[in-house]
Coordinates of C-alpha atoms in Angstrom, one line a residue:
M1 CA 165.5 183.1 101.2
K2 CA 162.4 181.8 103.7
S3 CA 159.1 180.8 101.8
S4 CA 156.4 183.5 103.2
A5 CA 154.7 180.4 105.2
D6 CA 157.7 181.1 107.3
T7 CA 157.6 184.9 107.7
R8 CA 154.1 185.0 107.8
K9 CA 152.3 186.6 110.6
P10 CA 150.2 185.0 113.0
Y11 CA 146.3 185.9 112.2
T12 CA 144.8 188.7 114.6
G13 CA 141.5 188.3 114.2
P14 CA 139.6 188.0 117.6
I15 CA 137.7 184.9 116.7
R16 CA 138.6 181.2 114.6
S17 CA 137.5 181.8 110.9
L18 CA 138.2 180.0 107.5
V19 CA 139.0 181.6 104.5
L20 CA 138.3 179.6 100.8
A21 CA 139.8 180.1 97.4
L22 CA 138.0 178.5 94.9
D23 CA 139.8 178.3 91.9
V24 CA 137.5 177.9 88.8
G25 CA 139.5 177.0 85.8
T26 CA 138.6 176.9 82.2
T27 CA 139.0 172.9 81.8
F28 CA 140.4 172.2 85.5
S29 CA 139.2 173.9 89.0
G30 CA 140.7 173.0 92.4
V31 CA 140.5 174.6 96.4
S32 CA 142.6 175.4 98.7
Y33 CA 141.8 177.1 102.2
A34 CA 143.2 178.5 105.8
I35 CA 141.6 178.0 109.2
L36 CA 142.3 181.1 110.8
E37 CA 142.8 180.8 114.5
P38 CA 143.4 183.9 116.6
G39 CA 146.9 184.3 117.8
E40 CA 148.4 181.3 115.1
I41 CA 150.5 181.5 112.0
P42 CA 147.5 180.8 108.9
K43 CA 148.5 177.0 107.4
I44 CA 147.2 176.4 103.6
H45 CA 145.5 173.1 103.1
G46 CA 144.7 171.6 99.5
V47 CA 140.8 169.7 99.1
T48 CA 142.7 166.7 97.8
R49 CA 140.0 164.3 97.6
F50 CA 136.8 165.1 95.5
P51 CA 133.8 162.8 94.4
G52 CA 134.5 160.3 91.7
Q53 CA 138.4 160.7 92.6
E54 CA 138.5 157.5 95.3
H55 CA 141.2 155.8 93.3
V56 CA 143.5 158.8 92.6
A57 CA 145.5 159.8 95.9
G58 CA 145.7 163.4 96.7
N59 CA 144.7 164.8 93.3
S60 CA 143.7 168.2 94.1
K61 CA 141.9 169.4 90.5
I62 CA 139.0 168.2 89.0
P63 CA 137.7 168.9 85.4
T64 CA 135.7 171.7 85.0
V65 CA 132.9 169.6 83.6
M66 CA 128.8 169.7 84.4
Y67 CA 126.0 167.5 82.9
Y68 CA 122.2 168.9 83.0
D69 CA 119.1 167.2 82.2
G70 CA 116.6 168.7 80.2
E71 CA 115.0 170.8 83.1
G72 CA 118.0 172.8 83.6
K73 CA 119.1 170.7 86.7
M74 CA 122.5 169.6 87.4
M75 CA 123.4 166.1 87.3
A76 CA 126.8 165.4 87.9
A77 CA 129.8 167.8 88.3
G78 CA 133.8 167.4 87.8
A79 CA 135.5 163.8 88.3
E80 CA 131.8 162.5 88.8
A81 CA 131.0 163.7 85.3
D82 CA 134.3 162.0 83.8
T83 CA 133.7 158.4 85.0
P84 CA 132.6 155.7 81.8
S85 CA 129.5 154.9 83.9
M86 CA 128.4 158.3 84.3
L87 CA 129.2 159.0 80.2
S88 CA 127.0 155.9 79.0
L89 CA 124.1 157.4 81.2
A90 CA 124.3 160.8 80.2
E91 CA 124.3 159.6 76.8
D92 CA 121.1 157.4 77.6
E93 CA 119.1 160.1 79.4
A94 CA 120.2 162.7 76.9
W95 CA 121.8 165.0 79.4
I96 CA 123.9 167.9 78.1
K97 CA 127.1 168.6 78.7
V98 CA 128.8 172.1 79.9
E99 CA 131.9 172.8 79.8
L100 CA 134.6 175.6 78.8
F101 CA 131.9 178.0 80.6
K102 CA 134.0 180.6 82.1
L103 CA 134.8 181.7 78.5
R104 CA 131.6 183.1 78.1
L105 CA 132.1 185.5 81.1
R106 CA 135.3 187.4 79.7
P107 CA 134.9 191.4 78.5
R108 CA 133.3 191.5 74.9
T109 CA 136.7 193.7 74.1
M110 CA 138.2 190.4 74.7
K111 CA 138.2 188.5 71.2
L112 CA 138.1 184.8 71.1
N113 CA 139.2 182.8 68.2
M114 CA 137.6 179.0 68.8
N115 CA 139.2 178.1 65.2
G116 CA 135.6 177.3 63.6
M117 CA 134.4 175.5 66.8
R118 CA 131.7 176.7 68.9
L119 CA 130.7 176.5 72.6
G120 CA 128.1 174.2 73.2
P121 CA 124.8 175.4 74.2
L122 CA 123.7 176.7 77.8
P123 CA 121.1 174.1 79.7
Y124 CA 117.5 175.3 80.0
R125 CA 116.9 178.4 81.5
K126 CA 120.4 178.9 82.2
S127 CA 122.8 181.9 82.2
A128 CA 126.6 181.6 82.1
V129 CA 126.5 183.2 85.8
D130 CA 123.6 180.5 86.9
V131 CA 126.1 178.0 85.2
F132 CA 129.3 179.4 86.9
G133 CA 127.4 179.6 90.6
D134 CA 126.2 175.8 90.4
F135 CA 129.9 174.6 89.9
L136 CA 131.1 176.9 93.1
S137 CA 128.2 175.4 95.1
Y138 CA 129.7 171.9 93.7
L139 CA 133.3 173.1 95.1
F140 CA 131.8 174.2 98.6
L141 CA 130.0 170.9 98.7
C142 CA 133.0 169.1 98.3
T143 CA 135.0 171.4 100.6
R144 CA 132.5 171.3 103.4
N145 CA 132.5 167.5 103.5
F146 CA 136.6 167.2 103.0
I147 CA 137.0 169.5 106.3
R148 CA 134.3 168.0 108.3
D149 CA 135.6 164.4 107.3
T150 CA 139.8 165.2 107.5
H151 CA 140.4 167.5 110.3
A152 CA 140.0 166.4 113.9
N153 CA 136.3 167.7 115.5
G154 CA 135.4 168.6 111.7
L155 CA 131.9 169.0 112.0
S156 CA 132.0 171.7 115.1
L157 CA 134.9 173.3 113.2
W158 CA 132.9 173.7 110.3
N159 CA 129.5 174.9 112.2
A160 CA 131.5 177.4 114.1
V161 CA 132.6 179.4 111.4
E162 CA 130.2 178.3 108.4
H163 CA 128.2 181.8 108.5
D164 CA 131.4 183.9 108.3
I165 CA 133.5 182.1 105.9
Q166 CA 135.9 184.3 103.7
F167 CA 136.0 183.5 100.2
V168 CA 138.9 184.8 97.3
L169 CA 137.6 184.1 93.7
S170 CA 140.4 184.3 91.2
H171 CA 140.1 185.2 87.6
P172 CA 142.4 186.0 84.7
N173 CA 144.0 189.4 84.6
G174 CA 142.0 190.6 81.6
W175 CA 138.6 190.9 83.4
E176 CA 137.3 193.4 85.1
G177 CA 134.9 194.9 87.4
A178 CA 131.9 193.7 84.8
Q179 CA 133.5 190.4 85.4
Q180 CA 133.5 190.5 89.2
T181 CA 130.0 191.6 89.4
K182 CA 128.7 188.4 87.6
M183 CA 131.2 186.5 89.9
R184 CA 129.6 187.3 93.0
R185 CA 126.1 187.3 91.4
A186 CA 127.5 183.6 90.9
A187 CA 128.3 182.9 94.4
V188 CA 125.1 184.3 95.7
Y189 CA 123.1 181.8 93.3
G190 CA 125.1 179.3 94.6
G191 CA 124.6 179.4 97.9
L192 CA 127.7 180.5 98.7
I193 CA 126.8 183.8 100.5
P194 CA 123.6 185.6 101.4
D195 CA 122.6 188.2 98.6
T196 CA 123.5 191.2 101.4
N197 CA 126.1 194.0 101.3
E198 CA 127.6 192.1 104.5
G199 CA 127.6 188.7 102.3
K200 CA 129.3 190.2 99.6
A201 CA 131.8 191.8 101.1
R202 CA 133.2 188.6 102.1
I203 CA 134.2 188.0 98.4
R204 CA 137.5 188.8 97.4
F205 CA 139.2 188.9 94.1
V206 CA 142.8 188.5 93.0
T207 CA 144.0 188.3 89.5
E208 CA 145.5 184.5 88.1
G209 CA 149.0 186.4 87.8
E210 CA 149.1 187.5 91.4
A211 CA 147.8 184.7 92.8
S212 CA 150.1 182.6 90.7
L213 CA 153.1 185.2 92.1
H214 CA 151.9 184.5 95.6
A215 CA 152.1 180.8 95.0
C216 CA 155.7 180.9 93.5
V217 CA 156.7 183.0 96.7
L218 CA 155.1 180.4 99.0
N219 CA 157.6 177.8 97.0
G220 CA 160.8 180.2 98.1
L221 CA 161.0 180.9 94.1
A222 CA 162.1 184.8 95.2
D223 CA 165.0 183.4 96.5
D224 CA 166.9 183.1 93.0
V225 CA 165.1 187.2 92.2
L226 CA 167.2 187.5 95.4
S227 CA 170.1 186.4 94.5
G228 CA 170.4 188.5 91.4
S229 CA 171.0 192.1 91.0
P230 CA 168.6 194.2 93.2
K231 CA 166.7 196.0 90.3
S232 CA 166.1 193.2 87.9
G233 CA 162.2 192.2 87.7
F234 CA 160.8 188.8 87.0
L235 CA 157.4 187.5 85.1
V236 CA 155.3 184.9 86.1
L237 CA 153.5 183.4 83.7
D238 CA 150.3 181.4 84.5
A239 CA 149.4 179.1 81.6
G240 CA 146.2 177.8 82.0
G241 CA 143.2 175.8 79.7
G242 CA 142.1 179.1 78.6
T243 CA 144.0 182.3 79.5
L244 CA 148.3 182.7 79.8
D245 CA 148.3 185.0 82.2
I246 CA 151.4 187.5 82.5
S247 CA 152.4 189.3 85.0
S248 CA 155.6 191.1 85.8
Y249 CA 157.2 192.4 89.0
S250 CA 160.2 193.9 90.9
I251 CA 161.3 192.9 94.7
R252 CA 161.5 196.4 96.1
A253 CA 162.1 195.2 99.8
Q254 CA 162.7 192.0 101.8
A255 CA 161.7 191.7 105.8
P256 CA 158.7 192.4 105.1
L257 CA 158.9 191.6 101.6
V258 CA 157.1 193.6 99.0
I259 CA 156.6 193.4 95.6
E260 CA 155.2 195.9 93.2
E261 CA 154.3 195.8 89.3
V262 CA 156.6 197.3 86.9
A263 CA 154.0 196.9 83.8
P264 CA 150.5 196.2 83.1
P265 CA 149.5 193.2 83.3
D266 CA 148.5 191.2 80.3
C267 CA 145.6 188.1 79.7
V268 CA 145.7 186.0 76.1
F269 CA 143.4 183.3 74.9
A270 CA 146.0 180.8 74.2
G271 CA 145.7 177.8 77.0
S272 CA 145.9 174.3 76.5
V273 CA 142.7 174.0 75.5
F274 CA 143.0 175.9 71.9
V275 CA 145.9 173.3 71.4
S276 CA 143.3 170.7 71.5
R277 CA 141.0 172.3 69.6
R278 CA 143.3 172.3 66.8
A279 CA 144.6 168.9 67.3
R280 CA 140.6 167.5 67.1
E281 CA 140.2 170.1 63.6
L282 CA 143.2 168.2 62.0
F283 CA 141.9 164.9 63.1
R284 CA 138.5 165.4 61.6
E285 CA 140.1 166.6 58.6
K286 CA 142.5 163.8 58.6
L287 CA 140.4 161.0 59.5
K288 CA 137.0 162.1 57.5
N289 CA 137.2 159.2 54.8
S290 CA 138.3 156.5 57.4
K291 CA 135.8 154.8 59.5
Y292 CA 137.4 156.6 62.3
G293 CA 136.4 159.6 61.4
T294 CA 133.0 159.9 63.3
P295 CA 132.4 162.7 65.7
D296 CA 132.7 160.3 68.4
A297 CA 136.3 158.7 67.4
V298 CA 137.1 162.0 66.9
D299 CA 136.5 163.2 70.5
H300 CA 138.2 159.5 71.7
I301 CA 141.6 160.3 70.0
T302 CA 141.2 164.2 71.2
K303 CA 141.0 162.9 74.6
R304 CA 144.2 160.7 74.4
F305 CA 146.2 163.5 72.5
D306 CA 145.3 166.0 75.8
E307 CA 146.0 162.9 78.1
T308 CA 149.3 161.9 76.6
T309 CA 150.5 163.7 73.8
K310 CA 149.8 167.2 74.2
R311 CA 152.0 166.6 78.3
L312 CA 154.8 164.9 76.8
F313 CA 155.9 166.3 73.0
R314 CA 159.4 167.4 73.5
D315 CA 160.9 167.1 70.1
K316 CA 159.5 167.9 66.7
R317 CA 161.9 165.5 64.7
D318 CA 160.3 162.7 66.4
P319 CA 157.1 160.8 65.1
Q320 CA 154.3 160.7 67.8
Y321 CA 151.5 158.0 68.1
I322 CA 148.2 158.4 69.6
L323 CA 147.7 155.0 71.3
F324 CA 143.7 155.1 71.2
G325 CA 142.2 151.5 69.8
S326 CA 143.0 148.0 69.9
P327 CA 146.1 146.0 68.5
L328 CA 143.2 145.2 65.6
D329 CA 143.0 148.5 64.5
K330 CA 144.5 149.7 61.7
D331 CA 143.7 151.6 58.6
L332 CA 147.3 152.7 56.8
S333 CA 145.9 155.2 54.5
V334 CA 145.5 157.5 57.1
G335 CA 148.5 156.5 59.2
I336 CA 146.4 153.9 61.8
R337 CA 148.4 150.5 62.7
S338 CA 147.9 148.5 66.2
G339 CA 145.4 150.8 67.3
Q340 CA 147.5 154.1 66.9
L341 CA 147.4 156.9 65.1
R342 CA 150.8 158.6 63.5
L343 CA 151.4 161.9 63.5
S344 CA 154.7 163.7 62.5
G345 CA 156.5 166.3 65.2
T346 CA 155.9 168.9 62.6
E347 CA 152.0 168.6 62.5
V348 CA 152.2 168.3 66.7
A349 CA 154.4 171.3 66.8
E350 CA 152.5 172.9 64.3
L351 CA 149.0 172.6 66.6
F352 CA 151.2 174.4 69.8
E353 CA 152.6 177.3 67.5
P354 CA 149.9 180.3 67.7
S355 CA 150.2 179.5 71.3
V356 CA 153.8 179.6 71.8
K357 CA 154.1 182.7 69.2
A358 CA 151.3 184.9 71.9
A359 CA 153.5 183.7 74.8
V360 CA 156.6 185.1 73.5
H361 CA 155.0 188.2 71.6
A362 CA 153.3 188.4 75.5
I363 CA 156.3 188.5 77.1
K364 CA 158.6 190.7 75.1
A365 CA 155.6 193.3 75.1
Q366 CA 156.5 192.9 79.1
V367 CA 159.8 193.4 78.8
E368 CA 159.7 196.4 77.1
A369 CA 157.0 197.5 79.2
S370 CA 159.3 197.3 82.1
S371 CA 162.3 199.3 80.4
G372 CA 164.3 195.5 79.9
M373 CA 164.2 195.3 84.0
I374 CA 162.5 191.4 83.6
K375 CA 165.3 188.9 83.2
S376 CA 163.5 185.6 84.4
V377 CA 160.2 183.8 83.6
F378 CA 158.6 181.9 86.2
L379 CA 156.2 179.1 84.0
V380 CA 153.3 177.7 86.2
G381 CA 149.4 176.6 85.8
G382 CA 148.3 173.4 84.4
Y383 CA 150.0 174.4 80.6
A384 CA 153.0 174.8 82.1
N385 CA 153.4 171.0 82.3
S386 CA 154.0 171.0 78.8
A387 CA 157.7 170.2 77.5
W388 CA 157.4 171.5 74.4
L389 CA 156.0 174.5 75.5
F390 CA 158.7 175.0 78.1
S391 CA 161.6 174.4 76.0
Q392 CA 160.3 176.7 73.0
L393 CA 160.1 179.4 75.9
Q394 CA 163.6 179.2 76.7
E395 CA 164.7 178.5 73.0
R396 CA 162.9 181.6 71.8
L397 CA 163.7 183.7 74.8
Q398 CA 167.2 183.1 75.0
P399 CA 168.4 186.0 72.6
Y400 CA 166.5 188.3 74.8
R401 CA 168.5 187.3 77.7
V402 CA 165.9 186.3 79.2
A403 CA 165.6 182.8 81.8
V404 CA 163.1 180.8 81.8
S405 CA 162.1 178.2 84.6
R406 CA 159.5 175.8 86.4
P407 CA 159.1 175.4 89.5
D408 CA 159.3 171.7 90.0
T409 CA 156.7 171.7 93.3
Q410 CA 152.8 170.7 91.9
T411 CA 152.4 173.8 89.4
S412 CA 148.8 173.1 88.7
K413 CA 147.3 174.2 91.9
A414 CA 149.9 177.3 92.2
V415 CA 146.6 179.8 91.8
A416 CA 144.3 178.3 94.5
D417 CA 147.4 178.3 96.8
G418 CA 148.6 181.5 95.7
A419 CA 145.1 183.2 96.3
I420 CA 145.1 181.8 100.1
G421 CA 148.8 183.3 100.1
F422 CA 147.1 187.1 99.0
Y423 CA 144.6 186.7 101.3
C424 CA 147.4 186.5 104.6
D425 CA 150.6 187.7 103.0
H426 CA 149.2 190.3 100.9
H427 CA 153.0 190.9 99.5
V428 CA 152.1 193.2 96.3
S429 CA 151.8 196.7 97.7
A430 CA 151.4 198.8 94.0
R431 CA 150.0 197.5 90.4
M432 CA 150.0 198.7 87.1
S433 CA 147.1 200.6 85.5
K434 CA 146.4 198.3 82.6
F435 CA 144.2 201.3 80.7
M436 CA 143.2 205.0 81.0
Y437 CA 140.4 206.1 83.4
G438 CA 138.8 209.4 83.7
V439 CA 135.1 211.4 84.2
E440 CA 133.0 213.4 81.8
Y441 CA 133.0 217.2 82.6
L442 CA 131.9 219.8 80.9
R443 CA 134.2 221.8 78.8
Q444 CA 133.8 225.6 77.9
Y445 CA 132.5 226.4 74.5
D446 CA 135.1 228.1 72.6
S447 CA 133.3 229.6 69.0
A448 CA 137.1 229.5 67.5
D449 CA 137.7 225.4 67.9
P450 CA 136.2 223.8 64.6
E451 CA 135.6 220.8 67.4
H452 CA 133.5 222.4 69.5
V453 CA 131.4 224.1 66.8
E454 CA 130.9 220.8 65.3
R455 CA 129.4 219.7 68.7
K456 CA 127.1 223.0 69.1
D457 CA 123.7 221.1 69.1
R458 CA 124.7 220.0 72.7
L459 CA 125.4 222.9 74.0
C460 CA 124.0 223.8 77.5
E461 CA 123.8 226.9 79.4
L462 CA 124.5 227.1 83.3
P463 CA 122.1 229.3 85.5
S464 CA 125.3 231.4 86.2
G465 CA 126.2 231.9 82.5
P466 CA 129.1 229.7 81.1
R467 CA 127.9 228.0 77.8
L468 CA 129.5 224.3 78.2
L469 CA 129.7 221.3 75.8
P470 CA 129.2 217.8 77.8
D471 CA 131.3 214.2 77.1
A472 CA 134.4 215.9 77.4
F473 CA 137.1 213.4 78.7
D474 CA 138.8 214.2 82.4
C475 CA 142.1 211.7 82.6
I476 CA 142.0 210.8 86.3
L477 CA 144.6 207.7 85.7
A478 CA 146.4 207.2 82.8
R479 CA 148.0 204.2 81.5
G480 CA 151.0 202.3 82.6
V481 CA 151.2 204.1 85.9
K482 CA 152.4 202.6 89.1
V483 CA 149.9 202.6 91.8
K484 CA 150.1 201.9 95.5
E485 CA 147.3 200.7 97.3
S486 CA 146.9 203.3 99.8
T487 CA 146.3 206.2 97.2
V488 CA 143.2 208.0 97.0
F489 CA 142.1 209.5 93.5
T490 CA 139.9 212.6 93.9
R491 CA 137.9 215.0 91.7
K492 CA 136.3 217.7 92.8
Y493 CA 132.6 218.4 91.0
C494 CA 130.3 221.3 91.0
T495 CA 126.7 221.5 89.5
E496 CA 124.3 224.0 89.8
L497 CA 120.6 223.5 90.1
T498 CA 117.4 225.9 89.6
S499 CA 115.7 223.6 92.2
L500 CA 116.2 222.0 95.3
S501 CA 114.0 219.4 94.6
L502 CA 116.2 218.0 91.6
L503 CA 118.6 217.2 94.5
S504 CA 118.4 213.6 94.8
V505 CA 120.3 210.3 93.7
F506 CA 123.4 211.7 91.7
E507 CA 125.4 209.5 89.7
V508 CA 128.8 209.7 88.4
E509 CA 130.4 207.3 85.4
I510 CA 133.9 206.2 85.9
W511 CA 134.7 205.7 82.4
C512 CA 137.9 203.2 81.0
Y513 CA 139.7 204.2 77.9
R514 CA 141.9 201.2 76.5
G515 CA 142.7 203.2 72.8
G516 CA 146.8 203.6 73.9
N517 CA 148.4 206.4 75.8
T518 CA 147.4 209.5 74.1
I519 CA 144.4 211.3 76.3
P520 CA 141.5 211.9 74.3
K521 CA 139.7 215.1 74.5
W522 CA 136.2 213.6 74.1
I523 CA 134.0 210.4 75.3
M524 CA 132.7 208.6 72.2
R525 CA 130.1 206.5 73.8
Q526 CA 129.2 204.2 71.0
A527 CA 133.2 203.5 70.3
E528 CA 135.0 200.2 71.0
D529 CA 137.7 201.8 73.1
F530 CA 135.3 203.4 75.5
S531 CA 133.4 201.3 78.2
T532 CA 132.2 202.5 81.7
L533 CA 134.4 201.0 84.3
C534 CA 131.2 201.5 87.0
L535 CA 128.8 204.3 88.4
V536 CA 129.3 205.7 92.0
R537 CA 125.9 206.8 93.3
A538 CA 125.2 208.6 95.9
D539 CA 122.4 210.6 97.6
L540 CA 122.9 214.1 97.9
S541 CA 119.4 215.3 99.0
P542 CA 120.4 215.8 103.1
L543 CA 122.3 218.9 101.3
S544 CA 119.5 220.9 100.8
S545 CA 119.4 222.2 104.4
S546 CA 123.0 223.3 103.4
A547 CA 122.8 224.8 99.9
E548 CA 123.2 228.4 99.6
A549 CA 120.8 230.1 96.7
K550 CA 122.6 232.5 94.2
T551 CA 121.2 234.6 91.9
G552 CA 122.7 234.0 88.0
K553 CA 122.2 235.3 84.7
H554 CA 118.7 237.0 83.9
G555 CA 118.2 236.9 87.6
R556 CA 117.4 233.3 87.8
V557 CA 117.6 231.7 91.5
Y558 CA 120.0 228.5 91.5
W559 CA 122.2 226.4 94.3
N560 CA 125.6 225.6 94.0
I561 CA 126.2 221.8 95.0
V562 CA 129.9 221.3 95.1
F563 CA 131.3 217.9 96.4
S564 CA 134.1 215.3 95.2
V565 CA 134.6 211.4 94.0
E566 CA 137.3 209.3 95.3
I567 CA 138.7 206.4 94.0
H568 CA 140.7 203.4 94.9
F569 CA 142.7 202.4 91.8
G570 CA 145.2 200.1 93.1
L571 CA 143.7 197.2 94.8
T572 CA 142.6 194.1 93.1
E573 CA 139.2 195.6 93.0
F574 CA 137.7 199.0 92.2
R575 CA 136.5 201.2 95.1
A576 CA 134.9 204.4 94.9
R577 CA 133.0 206.9 96.9
I578 CA 130.9 210.1 96.7
K579 CA 132.2 212.7 99.5
W580 CA 130.6 215.9 100.1
V581 CA 130.6 218.5 103.5
D582 CA 127.3 219.1 104.7
N583 CA 127.0 221.9 107.3
G584 CA 130.8 221.2 108.3
V585 CA 130.5 217.9 108.2
T586 CA 132.8 215.3 105.6
K587 CA 129.9 212.8 104.8

């Protein structure tokens, strides 16, 4: 089968444009882009040169790290923040190191177990959104300089497209509308887009799982799937620094390629950074009575573990040696000889165990949710380079007849490349709902129902007579339902007003329920399982001219207002609007 670059359609826009995919990872970040020329097939490029990386050819990732001074000004970022000279300068100037800030944007429903470690403080007068914005701004500047310097006529190319650049921001599968809103605010703060509706519309979102899928397709990986039975599904596991993002798909058509989700995507905090955190705790405990147990020494040994042992470890029968010092460094009581710390293979395997278990558990849940369709797993992302993670997944999933493979291309830049693939090729046509979604309505009061009697103090009476209870849950979309991108969900509403002056901005709250598959009767506003997905607002005052007056109970005059709410759930971002008829015209 051809990769999707071979089947990609030419760009149909009227003028030259540029699309940038910024992949801000928990530990590492990268950028890919495509120059869109009318009538030409877009080609994906990566930013392969960043400041502070001049000695490394073609490296497409930089550490997601920044330094700030005491005034909250960013002093260094990315690879520049990781050089020995910068580390000593930061120490002399008492700058604050900011890392893992992406974890701060997580939904409050996603619990994070840091193993007793804490996220470091934020810089002076900066929120998590501001810090995210500063890093986006840095990536954007690096990209601008890279394009200007590498492309023929780079400067005039940039000047031509600079005010209409399209952005694709990728985020973990578990993030929702509230996190997308924060990322948009960060893009405004970082100066990527103006704070206008037109500016905000230039940002698209894609989950890291779906971006990774597109990266797999770019590398022709759908071959293996298509050669199997037509009904078989496959799973993409994007193993990153912070999260494991798990998405399951099946191929529905080949020319053009159409792919659908076959289970609600999953996201767990079990990325490689948690292996490092556990390692740091192990070293701290192991070396607490040694001269090598100072916080700085433990940090240094952890860094060396990250760079070597974590990636290369493959057999728990073999002892592991972390080279961190000179041949003169020695403390036999804790296993240090010739500047190397000795660990047993079992100790290292234990550091990975919670992460491996979480991955296997999540994959098994996807296999069940897809009714056993999934037969293969593609492992991508920076953490996919771990030989131990790969071999353990193979071994533990074999009894379920699930094959695990790892694409041989650069798996770590999968998300950024795949996000451009998502923008250009858009292979996924249907997605599975992760939760249950609905709206509030007023339920007719039934004096024979004990639940209703319990809520009696909240009864309201409409001018036309009926007595109703608020906070009833009307389910629009159940969990685990396949939703096509084109599907629109509509709910009709009717409200009664005793004065037309009350007809102003109307708000409808869209609720999300995470408590399983049984539809709840009532919205429990304070419960953990309920949260507001979004608020749909519309000014209905123009309806006053066409509203008809009616006479209700006790001779009260009221106006009946009818409108509907339309929601698109099948996109990578929720869209909703209010629709009404004014003098025969739909608005």
